[in-house]
Amino acid sequence: MKVSRIFATIMLAILALAMLAGCGGETPATSTPVQSGGASAASGAKTYKDMTLCFPQLGAESDWRTADTASFKETATTLGIKQLVFSDAQQKQENQISAMRACIQQGVDVIALPPVVEDGWDAVLTEAKNANIPVIIVDRSVSAANSLYAAHIGSDMVLEGERAAAEFNKMMPNGGAILELSGTTGSGAAVGRAKGLRNKLNANIKIIDSQTGNFTRAEAVPVMQAFLKKYKPGTDFQGVFIHNDDMGIGAIEALKSAGVKAGDLKIVSVDGTRGGFQAMVDGWFQADVECNPLLGPQVLDMALKLMNGQAIDKEVLTNETVYYPDKAKELLPTRKY
Ligand code: AHR
């Protein structure tokens, strides 16, 4: 009797263990990675309420960047995500890397990284991948192998430079000389725009000098002043390609102080911010190549797909255009950034 009761108890225990093991096999979710720690659809889809998104913003160097940050914060609030882990790296890669490491440690669901420069991301991207945290590269590009990140969402910076070249080709059919006020050295935006300009600029238009203003108004002023000491506007150069509107506004300040008038030079800028539109209304910019900062909705949508193991596109390029002074006055009041 006693023996049979012991036998029955053992059998029940074995049965219970077998059932538990069976349930475990169907346990979904976090252990079925799609290069991520996301849940599989079978477990019930995750929603924005489940999402902790890490956004180590690269800085606050321009109106474009301010609009980009606002786009992420507003989208996160509107969609009601669990947490947006935001930080401002003040244009320093080491700060972005530290912020990413803290996010990996915290176990966030997705990291959206706007990389200040292209190189130097391999180690931290590998760490995120090993932790099953997918990374969406946002805005600028990285040089790391694309197997280290989930996707890139942003502008085609080379195309932006090519569009600027097309404007100079139209405005300077007989050739001439231009200066380039470039963005942050080594950044995907500056590298791409410089490359695009050189790809498409007519051979009779020479780039006689190129210096960085680090995408800021403040740094663009002394760079333009130094250019004006070396080169006489109108004589030594007829145009300036400026990698963003903030630097354009800084350059205008320096040009005005040197007695240069709006329209004396052909100036093409990038971004299409309200400041850039005002510079077109005032006659300083002849064209403004659009670079759209409102990336929050697209990135959060992709982040949720990654959390749910859904298919995503590896490269998502923003549809952009070129703005001209003739429509600037009309469009300025409706510009969002
Ligand atoms: O990477 C996008 C660029 O970064 C924008 O053109 C510029 O304004 C910003 O600082």
XYZ file of C-alpha atoms and ligand atoms in Angstrom:
347
model
C 0.000 0.000 0.000
C 2.673 2.338 1.129
C 4.816 1.393 -1.891
C 1.994 2.015 -4.353
C 1.301 5.463 -2.812
C 4.980 6.377 -3.193
C 4.856 5.123 -6.787
C 1.722 7.206 -7.514
C 3.332 10.336 -6.024
C 6.447 9.847 -8.163
C 4.300 9.391 -11.288
C 2.323 12.571 -10.513
C 5.552 14.538 -10.026
C 6.926 13.227 -13.338
C 3.684 14.212 -15.091
C 3.747 17.706 -13.595
C 7.376 18.200 -14.660
C 6.558 17.030 -18.184
C 3.666 19.532 -18.412
C 5.852 22.362 -17.185
C 8.518 21.505 -19.748
C 5.838 21.511 -22.448
C 4.620 25.001 -21.492
C 8.169 26.255 -21.467
C 8.585 25.150 -25.069
C 5.773 27.448 -26.130
C 7.003 30.359 -24.084
C 7.544 32.930 -26.701
C 8.710 36.051 -26.678
C 11.818 37.512 -25.504
C 13.765 34.382 -26.248
C 12.885 34.372 -29.955
C 15.063 37.153 -31.226
C 14.890 38.761 -34.619
C 18.237 40.334 -34.003
C 16.350 41.784 -31.050
C 14.866 41.011 -27.687
C 11.353 41.421 -29.095
C 8.361 39.132 -28.612
C 7.128 36.823 -31.336
C 3.667 37.581 -32.692
C 2.444 34.239 -31.299
C 2.765 35.514 -27.724
C 0.501 38.478 -28.301
C 1.916 41.577 -29.927
C 3.746 44.150 -27.863
C 2.395 47.695 -27.951
C 3.907 51.139 -27.497
C 3.054 50.873 -23.794
C 5.681 48.108 -23.546
C 8.403 50.104 -25.286
C 11.538 51.479 -23.658
C 13.412 53.334 -26.383
C 16.927 54.642 -25.927
C 17.712 57.814 -27.891
C 21.282 59.047 -27.288
C 20.884 62.273 -29.263
C 24.181 63.593 -30.641
C 23.733 67.198 -29.537
C 21.775 70.426 -29.866
C 23.990 72.097 -32.438
C 21.330 73.350 -34.849
C 17.663 74.188 -35.339
C 17.471 70.956 -37.338
C 18.649 68.996 -34.302
C 16.202 70.790 -31.980
C 13.364 69.833 -34.322
C 14.620 66.242 -34.497
C 14.710 65.940 -30.690
C 11.230 67.465 -30.431
C 9.948 64.993 -33.018
C 11.153 62.022 -30.915
C 9.859 63.439 -27.618
C 6.471 64.411 -29.049
C 6.029 61.071 -30.817
C 6.967 59.137 -27.658
C 4.408 61.118 -25.644
C 1.662 60.883 -28.251
C 2.099 57.128 -28.650
C 2.362 56.646 -24.895
C 5.551 54.568 -24.829
C 6.745 53.243 -21.478
C 9.988 55.218 -21.440
C 12.124 57.345 -23.735
C 15.688 57.248 -22.430
C 16.971 60.538 -23.836
C 20.439 62.030 -23.515
C 22.364 64.851 -25.221
C 25.935 63.899 -26.131
C 27.018 67.482 -26.918
C 28.526 66.378 -30.231
C 30.906 63.965 -28.483
C 31.047 60.360 -29.640
C 32.336 59.129 -26.272
C 29.198 60.544 -24.601
C 26.988 58.717 -27.100
C 28.858 55.464 -26.494
C 28.530 55.816 -22.686
C 24.809 56.542 -23.053
C 24.397 53.453 -25.235
C 26.235 51.287 -22.721
C 23.958 52.531 -19.930
C 20.947 51.647 -22.109
C 22.319 48.172 -22.788
C 22.839 47.715 -19.057
C 19.249 48.854 -18.420
C 17.981 46.330 -20.979
C 16.024 48.741 -23.206
C 13.968 47.300 -26.052
C 15.482 49.290 -28.926
C 18.233 51.898 -29.388
C 17.803 54.694 -31.952
C 21.287 56.066 -32.587
C 21.978 59.299 -34.504
C 25.774 58.884 -34.856
C 27.791 62.078 -34.598
C 30.520 60.587 -36.839
C 30.656 57.566 -39.134
C 33.563 55.573 -37.676
C 34.159 53.967 -34.300
C 30.853 52.230 -33.579
C 31.781 48.580 -34.087
C 32.451 47.722 -30.438
C 29.300 49.217 -28.926
C 27.103 47.952 -31.778
C 28.493 44.473 -31.152
C 27.677 44.845 -27.438
C 24.076 45.798 -28.290
C 23.789 42.903 -30.707
C 25.131 40.450 -28.119
C 22.522 41.771 -25.682
C 19.796 41.201 -28.321
C 18.966 44.904 -28.431
C 18.328 46.063 -31.996
C 19.834 49.396 -33.034
C 18.225 51.691 -35.596
C 20.779 54.104 -37.038
C 18.995 57.437 -37.356
C 19.768 60.446 -39.582
C 23.541 60.117 -40.321
C 25.198 56.861 -41.359
C 27.877 54.640 -39.777
C 30.756 52.857 -41.474
C 30.252 49.652 -39.413
C 29.065 46.463 -41.143
C 25.296 46.564 -41.564
C 24.991 43.182 -39.849
C 25.699 45.052 -36.586
C 22.508 47.104 -36.709
C 18.878 46.533 -37.604
C 18.313 49.382 -40.065
C 19.103 52.959 -41.068
C 16.429 55.671 -41.355
C 17.526 59.079 -42.604
C 18.428 61.316 -45.514
C 20.496 60.530 -48.564
C 23.326 62.954 -47.782
C 25.148 62.280 -51.059
C 22.005 63.172 -52.990
C 21.750 66.402 -50.993
C 25.272 67.358 -52.106
C 24.430 66.413 -55.691
C 21.335 68.621 -55.534
C 23.467 71.518 -54.319
C 25.888 70.934 -57.219
C 22.992 71.055 -59.686
C 22.036 74.497 -58.314
C 25.567 75.853 -58.802
C 25.689 74.364 -62.300
C 22.455 76.218 -63.161
C 23.517 79.506 -61.569
C 27.110 79.494 -62.852
C 26.922 78.160 -66.435
C 30.198 79.870 -67.322
C 32.011 78.412 -64.327
C 33.717 80.118 -61.413
C 34.940 79.419 -57.908
C 33.105 78.426 -54.763
C 33.923 77.891 -51.102
C 32.571 75.113 -48.935
C 31.552 75.573 -45.311
C 31.379 71.996 -44.204
C 29.642 70.178 -41.322
C 31.242 68.152 -38.546
C 34.394 66.430 -39.809
C 33.854 62.690 -40.233
C 30.063 62.908 -39.909
C 27.916 61.058 -42.417
C 26.173 64.342 -43.260
C 29.390 66.237 -44.042
C 31.083 63.335 -45.824
C 27.985 62.627 -47.947
C 27.300 66.252 -48.885
C 30.938 66.902 -49.790
C 30.988 63.774 -51.924
C 27.719 64.611 -53.652
C 28.912 68.135 -54.466
C 32.081 66.797 -56.066
C 30.159 64.060 -57.911
C 27.994 66.491 -59.855
C 29.709 69.896 -59.912
C 30.586 71.014 -63.452
C 34.310 70.860 -64.192
C 34.424 74.627 -64.788
C 33.358 75.328 -61.177
C 36.247 74.963 -58.743
C 36.008 74.421 -54.994
C 38.862 76.639 -53.877
C 38.637 75.975 -50.123
C 36.682 73.880 -47.650
C 36.607 74.366 -43.859
C 34.383 72.996 -41.139
C 32.011 75.061 -39.021
C 30.863 71.973 -37.078
C 27.202 72.579 -38.045
C 26.906 75.544 -35.627
C 26.218 79.244 -36.141
C 28.895 80.268 -33.640
C 31.666 78.287 -35.326
C 30.653 79.348 -38.830
C 31.272 83.056 -38.131
C 35.077 82.876 -37.667
C 35.381 80.384 -40.536
C 33.645 82.811 -42.907
C 35.713 85.699 -41.523
C 38.901 83.732 -42.223
C 37.690 82.951 -45.761
C 37.052 86.673 -46.317
C 40.594 87.519 -45.234
C 41.976 85.078 -47.805
C 39.569 85.483 -50.715
C 37.828 88.529 -52.175
C 34.099 87.918 -52.676
C 32.990 88.334 -56.263
C 36.590 88.232 -57.520
C 38.202 85.138 -55.981
C 34.904 83.314 -55.436
C 31.340 83.723 -56.580
C 29.528 81.141 -54.497
C 29.428 79.268 -51.181
C 28.068 75.807 -50.442
C 27.088 75.654 -46.778
C 26.290 72.268 -45.210
C 23.448 73.548 -42.996
C 21.246 76.570 -42.397
C 22.660 77.380 -38.974
C 26.146 77.780 -40.413
C 24.555 79.741 -43.259
C 23.104 82.216 -40.776
C 26.516 82.531 -39.085
C 28.150 83.060 -42.475
C 25.641 85.793 -43.398
C 26.569 87.613 -40.181
C 30.238 87.586 -41.202
C 29.447 88.559 -44.805
C 27.272 91.492 -43.695
C 30.026 92.765 -41.396
C 32.437 92.644 -44.321
C 30.069 94.747 -46.447
C 28.846 91.924 -48.694
C 25.211 92.403 -49.745
C 22.477 89.787 -50.197
C 22.636 88.502 -53.758
C 26.323 89.394 -54.289
C 27.172 85.673 -53.941
C 25.448 82.459 -54.976
C 24.741 80.632 -51.717
C 23.240 77.158 -51.470
C 22.497 75.727 -48.038
C 20.990 72.534 -46.638
C 18.115 71.780 -44.212
C 15.143 73.979 -45.081
C 14.627 75.334 -41.567
C 12.696 78.527 -40.884
C 16.060 80.305 -40.636
C 16.982 79.027 -44.086
C 13.639 80.153 -45.479
C 14.161 83.608 -43.973
C 17.608 83.751 -45.599
C 15.921 83.022 -48.949
C 13.267 85.689 -48.323
C 16.074 88.151 -47.505
C 17.901 87.259 -50.716
C 20.958 85.543 -49.203
C 20.302 81.896 -50.158
C 19.461 81.060 -53.763
C 18.417 77.518 -52.866
C 17.945 75.417 -49.732
C 18.262 71.637 -50.099
C 15.811 69.912 -47.786
C 16.966 67.588 -44.987
C 13.968 66.520 -42.943
C 14.484 66.137 -39.162
C 10.985 64.877 -38.289
C 12.045 61.248 -37.955
C 10.302 60.311 -34.693
C 7.156 58.663 -36.121
C 9.033 56.457 -38.606
C 11.636 55.369 -36.061
C 9.112 54.487 -33.340
C 7.013 52.580 -35.855
C 10.057 50.549 -36.850
C 11.066 50.049 -33.204
C 7.684 48.476 -32.459
C 7.987 46.209 -35.488
C 11.382 45.053 -34.226
C 9.927 44.340 -30.795
C 7.289 42.182 -32.451
C 9.689 40.368 -34.729
C 8.120 41.855 -37.860
C 9.948 42.429 -41.123
C 11.477 45.871 -41.673
C 13.395 47.577 -44.473
C 17.112 47.790 -43.841
C 17.497 51.215 -45.463
C 14.728 53.833 -45.310
C 15.578 57.097 -47.063
C 13.540 60.243 -46.507
C 11.823 61.789 -49.513
C 13.167 65.319 -49.888
C 13.205 68.286 -52.247
C 14.892 71.644 -52.942
C 13.313 74.948 -51.865
C 13.720 78.241 -53.733
C 13.259 81.930 -52.854
C 10.193 82.347 -55.084
C 8.047 80.199 -52.751
C 9.921 80.972 -49.507
C 7.700 83.822 -48.319
C 4.545 81.831 -48.902
C 5.857 78.655 -47.220
C 7.686 80.262 -44.275
C 4.652 80.639 -41.959
C 3.791 76.939 -42.302
C 7.321 75.574 -41.715
C 7.340 73.232 -38.711
C 11.009 73.766 -37.872
O 22.720 65.169 -39.785
C 21.861 66.187 -40.154
C 22.547 67.495 -40.013
O 22.915 67.672 -38.677
C 21.734 68.705 -40.372
O 21.904 69.134 -41.678
C 22.334 69.717 -39.471
O 21.601 70.904 -39.378
C 22.502 68.957 -38.238
O 23.302 69.521 -37.315
